[in-house]
C-alpha positions as CSV (number, residue, x, y, z in Angstrom):
1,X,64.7,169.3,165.6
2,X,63.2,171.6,168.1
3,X,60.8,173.5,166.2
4,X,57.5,170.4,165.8
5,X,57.9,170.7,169.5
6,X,56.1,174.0,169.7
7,X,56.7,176.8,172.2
8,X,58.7,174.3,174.3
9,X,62.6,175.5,174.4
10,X,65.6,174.4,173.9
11,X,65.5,171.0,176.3
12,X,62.2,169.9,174.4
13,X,63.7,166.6,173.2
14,X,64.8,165.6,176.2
15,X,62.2,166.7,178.5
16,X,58.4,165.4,179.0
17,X,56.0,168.2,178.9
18,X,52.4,168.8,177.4
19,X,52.1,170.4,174.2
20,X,49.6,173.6,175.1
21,X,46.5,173.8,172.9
22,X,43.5,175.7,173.5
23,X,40.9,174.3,175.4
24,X,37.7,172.9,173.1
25,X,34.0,172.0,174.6
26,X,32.6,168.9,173.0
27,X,28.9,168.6,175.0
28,X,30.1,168.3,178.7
29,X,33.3,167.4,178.2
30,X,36.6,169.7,178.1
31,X,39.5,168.7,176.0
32,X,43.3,170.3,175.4
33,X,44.2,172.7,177.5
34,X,45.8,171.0,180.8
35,X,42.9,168.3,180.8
36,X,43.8,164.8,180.8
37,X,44.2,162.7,177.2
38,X,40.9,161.8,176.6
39,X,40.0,158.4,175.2
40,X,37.2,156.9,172.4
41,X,36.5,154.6,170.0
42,X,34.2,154.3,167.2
43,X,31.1,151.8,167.0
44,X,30.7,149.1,164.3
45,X,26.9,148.7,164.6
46,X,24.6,149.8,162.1
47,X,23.9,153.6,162.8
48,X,20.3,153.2,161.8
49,X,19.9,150.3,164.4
50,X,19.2,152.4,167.4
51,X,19.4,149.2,170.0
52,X,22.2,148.1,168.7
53,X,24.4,151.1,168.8
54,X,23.0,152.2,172.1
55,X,23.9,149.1,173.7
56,X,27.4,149.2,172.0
57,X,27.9,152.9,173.2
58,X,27.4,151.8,176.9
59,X,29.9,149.2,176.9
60,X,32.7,151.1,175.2
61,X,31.2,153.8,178.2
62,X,31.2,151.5,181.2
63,X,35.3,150.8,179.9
64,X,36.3,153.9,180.1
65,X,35.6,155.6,176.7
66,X,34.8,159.5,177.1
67,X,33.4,159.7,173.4
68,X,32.1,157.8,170.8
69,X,31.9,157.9,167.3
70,X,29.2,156.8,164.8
71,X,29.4,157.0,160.8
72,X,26.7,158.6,159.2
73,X,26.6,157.8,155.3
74,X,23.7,159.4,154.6
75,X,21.1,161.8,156.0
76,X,19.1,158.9,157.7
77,X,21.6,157.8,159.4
78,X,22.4,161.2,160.7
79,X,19.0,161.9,161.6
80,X,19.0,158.3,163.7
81,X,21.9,159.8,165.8
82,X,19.1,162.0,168.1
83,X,17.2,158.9,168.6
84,X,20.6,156.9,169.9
85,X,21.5,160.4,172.0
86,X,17.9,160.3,173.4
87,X,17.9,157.0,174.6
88,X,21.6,157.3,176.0
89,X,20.3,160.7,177.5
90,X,17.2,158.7,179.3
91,X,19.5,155.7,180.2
92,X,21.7,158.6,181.9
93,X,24.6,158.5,179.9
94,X,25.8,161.7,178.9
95,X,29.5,161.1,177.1
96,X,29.2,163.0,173.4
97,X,28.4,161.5,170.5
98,X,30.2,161.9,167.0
99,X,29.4,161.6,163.5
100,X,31.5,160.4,161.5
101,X,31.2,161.8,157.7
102,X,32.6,161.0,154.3
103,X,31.5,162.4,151.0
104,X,28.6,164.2,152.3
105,X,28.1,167.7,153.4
106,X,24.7,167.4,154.1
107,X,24.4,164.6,156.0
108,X,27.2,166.5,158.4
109,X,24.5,169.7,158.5
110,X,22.2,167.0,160.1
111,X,24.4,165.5,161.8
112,X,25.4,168.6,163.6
113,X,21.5,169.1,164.7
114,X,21.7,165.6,167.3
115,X,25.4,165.3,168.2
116,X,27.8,166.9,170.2
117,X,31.1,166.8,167.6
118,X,31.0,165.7,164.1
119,X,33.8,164.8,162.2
120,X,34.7,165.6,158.4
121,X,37.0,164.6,155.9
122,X,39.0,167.7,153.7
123,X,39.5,164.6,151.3
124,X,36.2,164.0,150.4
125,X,34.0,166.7,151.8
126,X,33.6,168.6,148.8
127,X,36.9,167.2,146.5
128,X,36.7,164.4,144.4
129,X,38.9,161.5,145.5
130,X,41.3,159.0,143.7
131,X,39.1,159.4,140.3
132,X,42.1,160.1,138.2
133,X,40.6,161.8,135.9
134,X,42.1,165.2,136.5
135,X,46.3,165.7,137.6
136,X,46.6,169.4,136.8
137,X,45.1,172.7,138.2
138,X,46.0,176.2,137.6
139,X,46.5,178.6,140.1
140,X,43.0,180.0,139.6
141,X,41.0,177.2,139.2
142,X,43.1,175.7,142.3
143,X,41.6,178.7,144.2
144,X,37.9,178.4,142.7
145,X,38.1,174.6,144.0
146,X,38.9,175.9,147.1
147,X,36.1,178.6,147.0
148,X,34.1,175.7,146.5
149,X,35.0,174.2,149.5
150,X,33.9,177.7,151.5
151,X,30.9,178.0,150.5
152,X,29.8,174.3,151.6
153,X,31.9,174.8,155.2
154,X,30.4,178.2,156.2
155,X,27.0,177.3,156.4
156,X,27.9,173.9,158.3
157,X,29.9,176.2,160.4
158,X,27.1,178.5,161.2
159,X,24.6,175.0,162.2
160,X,27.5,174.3,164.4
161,X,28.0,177.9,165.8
162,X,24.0,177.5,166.8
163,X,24.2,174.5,168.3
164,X,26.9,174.5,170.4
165,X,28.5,171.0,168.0
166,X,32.4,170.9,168.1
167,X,33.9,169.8,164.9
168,X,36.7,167.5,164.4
169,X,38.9,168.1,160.9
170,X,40.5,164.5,160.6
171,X,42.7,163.8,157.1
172,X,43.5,160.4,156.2
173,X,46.4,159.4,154.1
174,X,44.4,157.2,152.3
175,X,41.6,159.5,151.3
176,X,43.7,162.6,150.1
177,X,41.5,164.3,147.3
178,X,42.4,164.9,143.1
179,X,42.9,168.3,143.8
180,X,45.9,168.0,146.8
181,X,47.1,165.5,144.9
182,X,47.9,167.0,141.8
183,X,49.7,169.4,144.0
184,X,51.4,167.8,146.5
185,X,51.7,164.2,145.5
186,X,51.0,161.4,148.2
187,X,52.8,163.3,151.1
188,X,53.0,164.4,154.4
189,X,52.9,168.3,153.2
190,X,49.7,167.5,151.3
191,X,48.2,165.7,154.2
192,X,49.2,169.0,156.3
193,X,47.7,171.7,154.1
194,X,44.2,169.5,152.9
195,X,44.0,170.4,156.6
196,X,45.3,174.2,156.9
197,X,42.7,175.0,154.6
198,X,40.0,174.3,156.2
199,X,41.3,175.4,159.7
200,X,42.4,179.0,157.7
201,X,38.4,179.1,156.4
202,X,37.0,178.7,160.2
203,X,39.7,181.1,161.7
204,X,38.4,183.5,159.0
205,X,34.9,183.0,160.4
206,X,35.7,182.6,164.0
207,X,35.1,179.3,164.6
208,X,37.7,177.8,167.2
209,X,35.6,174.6,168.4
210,X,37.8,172.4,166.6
211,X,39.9,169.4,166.7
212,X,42.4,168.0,164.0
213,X,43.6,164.7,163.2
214,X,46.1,163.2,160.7
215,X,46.2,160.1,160.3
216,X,47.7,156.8,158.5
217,X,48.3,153.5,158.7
218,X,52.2,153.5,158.4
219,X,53.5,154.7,161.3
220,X,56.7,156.9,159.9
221,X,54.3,158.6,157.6
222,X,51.9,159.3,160.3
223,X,54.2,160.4,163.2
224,X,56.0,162.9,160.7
225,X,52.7,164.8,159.7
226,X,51.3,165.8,162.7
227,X,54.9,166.8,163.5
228,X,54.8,168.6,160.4
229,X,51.3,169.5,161.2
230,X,51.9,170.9,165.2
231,X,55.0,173.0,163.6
232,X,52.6,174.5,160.8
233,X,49.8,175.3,162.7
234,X,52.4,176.7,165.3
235,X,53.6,179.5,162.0
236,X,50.6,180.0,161.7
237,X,49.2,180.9,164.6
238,X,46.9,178.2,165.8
239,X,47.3,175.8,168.4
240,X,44.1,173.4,168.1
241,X,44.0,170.1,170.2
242,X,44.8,167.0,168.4
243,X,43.1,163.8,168.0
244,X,46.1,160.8,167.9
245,X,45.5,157.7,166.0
246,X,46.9,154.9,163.9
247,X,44.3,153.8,161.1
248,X,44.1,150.1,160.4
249,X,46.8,148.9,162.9
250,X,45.3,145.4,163.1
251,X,44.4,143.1,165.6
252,X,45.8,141.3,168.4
253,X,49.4,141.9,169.9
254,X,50.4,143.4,166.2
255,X,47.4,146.0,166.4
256,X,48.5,146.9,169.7
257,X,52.1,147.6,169.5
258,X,52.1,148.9,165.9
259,X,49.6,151.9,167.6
260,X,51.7,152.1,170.6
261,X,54.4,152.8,168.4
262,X,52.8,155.7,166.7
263,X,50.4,157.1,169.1
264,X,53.7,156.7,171.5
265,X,56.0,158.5,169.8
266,X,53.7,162.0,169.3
267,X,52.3,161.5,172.9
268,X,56.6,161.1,174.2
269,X,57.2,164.0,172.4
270,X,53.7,165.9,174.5
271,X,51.5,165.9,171.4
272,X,48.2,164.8,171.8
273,X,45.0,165.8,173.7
274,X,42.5,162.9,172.5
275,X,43.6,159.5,171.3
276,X,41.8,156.3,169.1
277,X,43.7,152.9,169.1
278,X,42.1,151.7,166.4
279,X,41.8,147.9,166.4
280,X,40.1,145.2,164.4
281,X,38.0,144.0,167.3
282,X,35.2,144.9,169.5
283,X,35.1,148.5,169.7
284,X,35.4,148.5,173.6
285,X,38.3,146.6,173.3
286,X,40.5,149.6,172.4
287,X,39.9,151.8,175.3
288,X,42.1,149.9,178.0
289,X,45.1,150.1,175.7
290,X,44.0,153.8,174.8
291,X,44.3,154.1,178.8
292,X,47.6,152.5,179.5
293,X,49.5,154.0,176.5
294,X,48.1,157.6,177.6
295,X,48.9,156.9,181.9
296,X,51.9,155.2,181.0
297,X,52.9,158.4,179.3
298,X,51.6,160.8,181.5
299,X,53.2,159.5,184.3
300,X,56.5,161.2,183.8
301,X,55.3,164.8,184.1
302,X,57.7,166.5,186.1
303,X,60.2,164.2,185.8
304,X,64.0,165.2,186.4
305,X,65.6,167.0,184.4
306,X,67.3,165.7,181.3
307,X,69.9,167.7,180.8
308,X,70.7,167.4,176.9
309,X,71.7,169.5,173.4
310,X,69.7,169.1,169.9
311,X,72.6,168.5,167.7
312,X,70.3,169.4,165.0
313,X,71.0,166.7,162.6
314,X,67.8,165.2,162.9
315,X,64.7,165.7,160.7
316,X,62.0,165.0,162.7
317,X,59.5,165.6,159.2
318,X,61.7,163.3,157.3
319,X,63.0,159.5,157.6
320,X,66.8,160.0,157.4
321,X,69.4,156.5,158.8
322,X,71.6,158.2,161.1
323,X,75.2,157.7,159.7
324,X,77.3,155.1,161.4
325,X,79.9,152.5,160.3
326,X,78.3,149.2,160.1
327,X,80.6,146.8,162.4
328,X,79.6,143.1,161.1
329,X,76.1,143.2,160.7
330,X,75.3,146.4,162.9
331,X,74.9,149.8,162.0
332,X,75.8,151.0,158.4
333,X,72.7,150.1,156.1
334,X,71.6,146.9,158.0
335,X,68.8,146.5,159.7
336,X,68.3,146.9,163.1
337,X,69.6,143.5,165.4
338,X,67.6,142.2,168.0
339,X,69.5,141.2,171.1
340,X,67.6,139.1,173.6
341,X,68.8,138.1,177.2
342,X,68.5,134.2,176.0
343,X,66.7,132.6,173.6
344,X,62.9,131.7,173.1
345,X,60.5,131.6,170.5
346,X,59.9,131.6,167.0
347,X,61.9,134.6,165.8
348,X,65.6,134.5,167.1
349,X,67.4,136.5,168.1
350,X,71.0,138.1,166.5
351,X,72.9,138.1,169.4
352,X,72.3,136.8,173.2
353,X,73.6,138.8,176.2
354,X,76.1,135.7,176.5
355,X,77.3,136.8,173.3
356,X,77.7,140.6,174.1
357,X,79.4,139.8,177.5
358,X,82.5,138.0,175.7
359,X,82.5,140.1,172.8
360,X,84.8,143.9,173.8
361,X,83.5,145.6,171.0
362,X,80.1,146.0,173.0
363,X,80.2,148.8,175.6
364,X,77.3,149.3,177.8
365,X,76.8,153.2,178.7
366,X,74.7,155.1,180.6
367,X,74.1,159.1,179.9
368,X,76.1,160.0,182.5
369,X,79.0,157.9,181.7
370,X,79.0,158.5,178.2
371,X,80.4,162.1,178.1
372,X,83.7,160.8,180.4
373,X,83.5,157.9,178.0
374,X,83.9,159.5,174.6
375,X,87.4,160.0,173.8
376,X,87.8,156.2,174.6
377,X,85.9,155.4,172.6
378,X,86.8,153.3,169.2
379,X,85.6,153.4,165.9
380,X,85.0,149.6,165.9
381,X,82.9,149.6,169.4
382,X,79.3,149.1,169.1
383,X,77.6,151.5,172.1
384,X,75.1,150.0,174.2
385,X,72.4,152.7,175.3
386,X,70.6,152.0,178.8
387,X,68.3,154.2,180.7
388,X,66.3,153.4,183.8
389,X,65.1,157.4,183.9
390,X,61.1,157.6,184.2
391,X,61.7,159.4,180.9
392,X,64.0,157.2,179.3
393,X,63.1,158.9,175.7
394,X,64.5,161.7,176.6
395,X,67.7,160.5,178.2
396,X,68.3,158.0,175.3
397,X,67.8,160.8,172.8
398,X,70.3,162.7,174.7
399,X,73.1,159.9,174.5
400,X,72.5,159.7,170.6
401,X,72.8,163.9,169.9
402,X,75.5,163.4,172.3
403,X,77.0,161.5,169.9
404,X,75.9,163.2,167.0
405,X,77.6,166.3,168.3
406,X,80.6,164.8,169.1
407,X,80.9,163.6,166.0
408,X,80.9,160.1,166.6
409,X,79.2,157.1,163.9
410,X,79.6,154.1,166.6
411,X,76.1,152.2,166.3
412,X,74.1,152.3,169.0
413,X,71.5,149.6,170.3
414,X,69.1,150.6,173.0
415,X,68.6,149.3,176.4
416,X,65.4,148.7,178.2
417,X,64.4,146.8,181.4
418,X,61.0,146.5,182.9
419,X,59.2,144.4,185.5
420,X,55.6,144.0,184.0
421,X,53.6,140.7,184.7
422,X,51.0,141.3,182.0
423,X,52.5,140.6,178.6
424,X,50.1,143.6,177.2
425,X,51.1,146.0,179.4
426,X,54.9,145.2,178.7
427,X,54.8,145.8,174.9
428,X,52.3,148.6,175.3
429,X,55.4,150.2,177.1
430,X,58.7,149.0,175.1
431,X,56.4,149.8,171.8
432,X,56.1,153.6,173.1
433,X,59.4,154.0,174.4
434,X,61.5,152.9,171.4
435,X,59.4,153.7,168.4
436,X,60.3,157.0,167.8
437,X,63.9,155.9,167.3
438,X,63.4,153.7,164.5
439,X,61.1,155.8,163.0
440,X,63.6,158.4,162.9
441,X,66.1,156.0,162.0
442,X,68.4,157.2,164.9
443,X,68.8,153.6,166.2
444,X,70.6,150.3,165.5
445,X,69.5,147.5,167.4
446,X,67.2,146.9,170.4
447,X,67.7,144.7,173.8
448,X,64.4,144.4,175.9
449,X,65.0,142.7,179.5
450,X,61.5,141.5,181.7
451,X,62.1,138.7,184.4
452,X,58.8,138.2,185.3
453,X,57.8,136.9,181.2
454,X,58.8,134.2,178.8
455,X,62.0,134.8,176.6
456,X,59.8,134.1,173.7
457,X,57.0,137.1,174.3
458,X,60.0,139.3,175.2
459,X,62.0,138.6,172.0
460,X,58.4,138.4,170.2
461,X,57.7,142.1,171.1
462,X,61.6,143.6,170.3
463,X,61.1,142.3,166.2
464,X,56.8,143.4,166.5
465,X,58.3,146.2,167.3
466,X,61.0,147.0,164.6
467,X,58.2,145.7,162.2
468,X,55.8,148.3,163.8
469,X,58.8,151.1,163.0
470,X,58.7,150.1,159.3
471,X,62.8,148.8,159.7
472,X,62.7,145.4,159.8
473,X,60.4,142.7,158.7
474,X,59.9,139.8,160.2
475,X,55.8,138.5,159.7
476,X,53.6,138.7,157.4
477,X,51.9,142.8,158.1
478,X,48.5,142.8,158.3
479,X,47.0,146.3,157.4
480,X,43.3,145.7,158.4
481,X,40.9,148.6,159.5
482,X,39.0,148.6,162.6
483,X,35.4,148.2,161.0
484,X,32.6,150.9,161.5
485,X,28.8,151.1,160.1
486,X,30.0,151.2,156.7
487,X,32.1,147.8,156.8
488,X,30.3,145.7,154.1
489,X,31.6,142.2,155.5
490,X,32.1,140.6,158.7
491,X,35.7,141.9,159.4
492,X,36.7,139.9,162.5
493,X,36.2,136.3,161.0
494,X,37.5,137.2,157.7
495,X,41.2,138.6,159.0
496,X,41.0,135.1,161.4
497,X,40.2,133.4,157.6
498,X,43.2,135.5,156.0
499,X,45.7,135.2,159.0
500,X,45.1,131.2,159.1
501,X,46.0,131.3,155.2
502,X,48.7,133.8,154.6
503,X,50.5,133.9,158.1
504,X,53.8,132.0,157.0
505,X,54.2,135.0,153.9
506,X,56.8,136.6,156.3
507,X,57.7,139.8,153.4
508,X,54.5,140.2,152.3
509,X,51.6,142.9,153.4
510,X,48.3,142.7,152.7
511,X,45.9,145.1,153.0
512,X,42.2,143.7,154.4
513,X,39.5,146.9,154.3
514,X,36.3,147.1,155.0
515,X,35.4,149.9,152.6
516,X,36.3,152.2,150.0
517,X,36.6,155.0,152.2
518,X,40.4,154.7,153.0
519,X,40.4,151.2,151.5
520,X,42.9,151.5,148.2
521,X,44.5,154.7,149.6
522,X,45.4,153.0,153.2
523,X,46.8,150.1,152.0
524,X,49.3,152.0,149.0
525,X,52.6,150.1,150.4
526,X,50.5,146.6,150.4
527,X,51.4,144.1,148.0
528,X,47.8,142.9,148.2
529,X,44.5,144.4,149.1
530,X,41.4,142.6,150.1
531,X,38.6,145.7,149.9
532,X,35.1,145.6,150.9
533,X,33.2,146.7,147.3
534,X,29.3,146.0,148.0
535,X,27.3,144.0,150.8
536,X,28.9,140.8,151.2
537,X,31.4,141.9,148.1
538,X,34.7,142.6,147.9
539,X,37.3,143.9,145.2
540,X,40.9,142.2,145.3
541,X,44.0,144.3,144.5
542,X,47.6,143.5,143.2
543,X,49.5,146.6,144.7
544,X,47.3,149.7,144.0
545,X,45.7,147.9,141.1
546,X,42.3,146.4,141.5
547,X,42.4,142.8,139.9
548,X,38.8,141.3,140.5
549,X,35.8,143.2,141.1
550,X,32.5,142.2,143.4
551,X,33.7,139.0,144.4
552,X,31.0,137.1,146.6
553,X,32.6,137.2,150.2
554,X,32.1,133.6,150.9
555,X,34.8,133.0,147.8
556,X,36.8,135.9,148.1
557,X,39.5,134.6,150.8
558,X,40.0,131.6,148.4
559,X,40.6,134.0,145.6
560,X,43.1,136.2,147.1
561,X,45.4,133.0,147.8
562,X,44.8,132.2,144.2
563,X,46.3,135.7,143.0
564,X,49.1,135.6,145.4
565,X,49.9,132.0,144.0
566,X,49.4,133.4,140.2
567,X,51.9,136.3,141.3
568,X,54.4,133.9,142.4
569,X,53.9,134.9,146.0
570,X,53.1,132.5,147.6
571,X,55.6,129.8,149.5
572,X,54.0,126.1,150.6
């Protein structure tokens, strides 16, 4: 399980420590290396508005963002990026700018003139995407396709070279092109090498100014590519920084623990250099959760040492359910159980800690204790996993390849206390600590413990967080994007709309999108899909099918009730 770890050694599970990635220069700013995590966000203004967007840029600024992205749909737009640098320039504001680009080399060669990083998309940057029309390629025309490709990179990588612009390679699950996917299908290894071939094109011409993102909405899929991704590049040679993000995570407490989960898990295991929590609100909103989840995770740098063995019966690239006999409704193929010190809220929980302490087949371990522990152990006791360790990751991944090794199948729930007052900071913490367990399906159950908040908001946050981890529903999921430039509706009000309608569908997900960019591929696991199609239009979708076409906005919400209803969907 070692190896998307790279160049770390054996204790690499267990112990906190910085994946190394060359250093790259985006305008004045320095980023991989040993720098700090850096944080952005992404504007939702209209690029060509130049007010607008400045005054947007200085707030996400004067918050704590260190860069901030624009899209640029078109050469206008990416011409109007000098006049919002020179007016951010004059009003002494010199964080770099990026340009955000889909479908359209040429507005990235502009783009590249005015800005300090520009970002494209293998998907759609020379490919054709999600037309359908073509599902085979041979060999050689595979490789002409990809000739293609060169010859539109090169010369935006020699603008670049000239003008001192860092680029930023970001693949999106939901915008894979024809071409990868007639290859690969809809998976992490086709996500992974729409990516190596561009980065193998720039190392051939010596361009090294890069970043590289992967990212999706689904959290499993999106912590086991850039795994997959660190390990390849690793084989290959290259050790770019990476840009950490969650696409269309939401709003609200949802939004924020679903990318705590994700972003969470890659930063726990050191991967990451530059992170987007990418929310359905007021871009400068993000960047205070972007700065707890990265300080939170930073903080246990030079921690002690964990002293643990990779049992190495974990696929880190691949959701697998640990093996373990299910004891009542624990372990085996259920879902995970929520245990909660009492009761509270909405969502209740399986058991109480009343219930565990008159119960024997519980038994509460520790690391330490667990190795004297194990030949006492029965094969009807249910293990109870607690850590206070400043990495307690790494210690509770050490108890469970302690019992992998030792061939023991008890279940295990994990056990976390913490002390916050401020419900945010709480789940920002529990959501990156336990994560990566569920989404490597290593895990059985979860107990959170805070004194200092309400049983409700604790017991809330265990199930947002098992939701979050793709294990258990419990909610209706919301997969709605965070809006940019190109969002053809007014997102915020319409997911309030949406929510206020649909929020009682507890196994159902819809997607809500606010363009076609990563709209129908974003959503794929959705069971319906409200998609921005036109200004103030929108297409409505039954899975991955699109049902109704340029809908008028102010109807649209209505509509998609009416198709869940017709679907038999919906519950009064």
């Amino acid at each position: 399980m070692t190896s998307y770890i790279p160049g770390r050694g054996d204790d690499a599970l267990f112990n906190y420590k910085r994946r190394k990635a060359h250093s790259v220069t985006i305008g004045d700013l320095e980023m991989g290396s040993d720098y700090p995590i850096r944080i952005q966000s992404m504007a939702n203004t209209n690029t060509n508005d130049t007010e607008a967007s400045v005054e947007q840029c200085i707030r996400i600024i004067e918050v704590g963002g260190e860069l901030v992205r624009f899209t640029a749909q078109g050469v206008r737009e990416a011409k109007n990026l000098e006049a919002i640098r020179e007016e951010l320039t004059k009003r002494g504001f010199k964080q770099p700018l990026v340009a955000d680009i889909h479908f359209n080399p040429k507005a990235a060669d502009e783009a590249a003139l005015h800005v300090e990083k520009v970002r494209i998309n293998p998907g759609n940057y020379v490919d054709s995407v999600h037309t359908q029309k073509r599902f085979t390629y041979t060999d050689e025309e595979y490789q002409q396709e990809i000739q293609k490709i060169r010859e539109k990179l090169v010369p935006f990588l020699q603008i670049c070279k000239e003008h001192n612009t860092a680029i930023r390679i970001g693949v999106n699950h939901g915008s894979l092109s024809d071409r990868i996917l007639s290859r690969y299908g809809d998976t992490q290894q086709g996500m992974v090498e729409s990516c190596m071939e561009f980065l193998r094109i720039c190392r051939d011409e010596q361009f090294n100014n890069i970043v590289i993102s992967i990212k999706a909405s689904n959290t499993v899929i999106m912590v086991e590519t850039v795994r997959l991704l660190a390990a390849t590049m690793e084989k290959e040679g290259m050790d770019f920084p990476l840009h950490i993000g969650v696409t269309e995570a939401g709003d609200g407490e949802d939004g924020r623990i679903k990318s705590a989960v994700g972003i969470g898990a890659l930063l726990c295991d050191g991967i990451g250099d530059t992170i987007r929590v990418s929310l359905s609100e007021a871009p400068e909103c993000e960047i205070p959760v972007a700065q707890k989840l990265a300080n939170y995770i930073a903080s246990r740098s030079g921690h002690a040492t964990i002293e643990g063995k990779d049992s190495g019966k974990v696929n880190p690239f691949a959701y697998s359910r640990r093996k373990t006999t299910a004891i009542g409704n624990i372990g085996g193929n259920n879902v995970p159980v929520v245990i909660a010190d009492q009761l509270g809220g909405d969502l209740q929980p399986d058991y109480t800690a009343a219930d565990i302490a008159s119960d024997k087949k519980f038994i509460e371990l520790t690391l330490a204790e667990l190795n004297a522990a194990l030949p006492k152990i029965k094969s009807d006791n249910v293990l109870i996993a607690k850590s206070d360790h400043t990495n307690p990751v790494g210690e509770l991944r050490a108890f469970i390849h302690t019992l992998l090794s030792n061939g023991k199948d008890n279940p295990v729930i994990l056990k976390l206390g913490y002390e916050d007052k401020q419900l945010g900071d709480f789940q920002i913490k529990a959501a990156a600590d336990l994560g990566s367990f569920f989404i490597d399906g290593i895990a059985d159950g979860i107990w959170l413990s805070n004194p200092n908040l309400e049983s409700k908001d604790v017991n809330t946050t265990a199930f947002s967080i098992l939701q979050a981890s793709r294990c258990r529903m419990s909610k209706t999921e919301y997969i709605s994007c965070p809006s940019c430039g190109r969002t053809l509706y007014d997102m915020q009000s319409t997911i309030a709309q949406i929510k206020a309608k649909t929020s009682h569908l507890k196994n159902l997900k819809i997607g809500i999108m606010g363009c076609i960019v990563n709209g129908p591929g974003e959503m794929a696991d959705a069971d319906y899909g409200y998609v921005g199609s036109g200004v103030g239009r929108v297409n409505l979708y039954k899975g991955q099918t699109c049902v109704e076409k340029m809908i008028p906005a102010e109807e649209a919400v209505d509509k998609l009730v009416q198709l869940i209803k017709d679907n038999g969907d919906w519950i009064e």
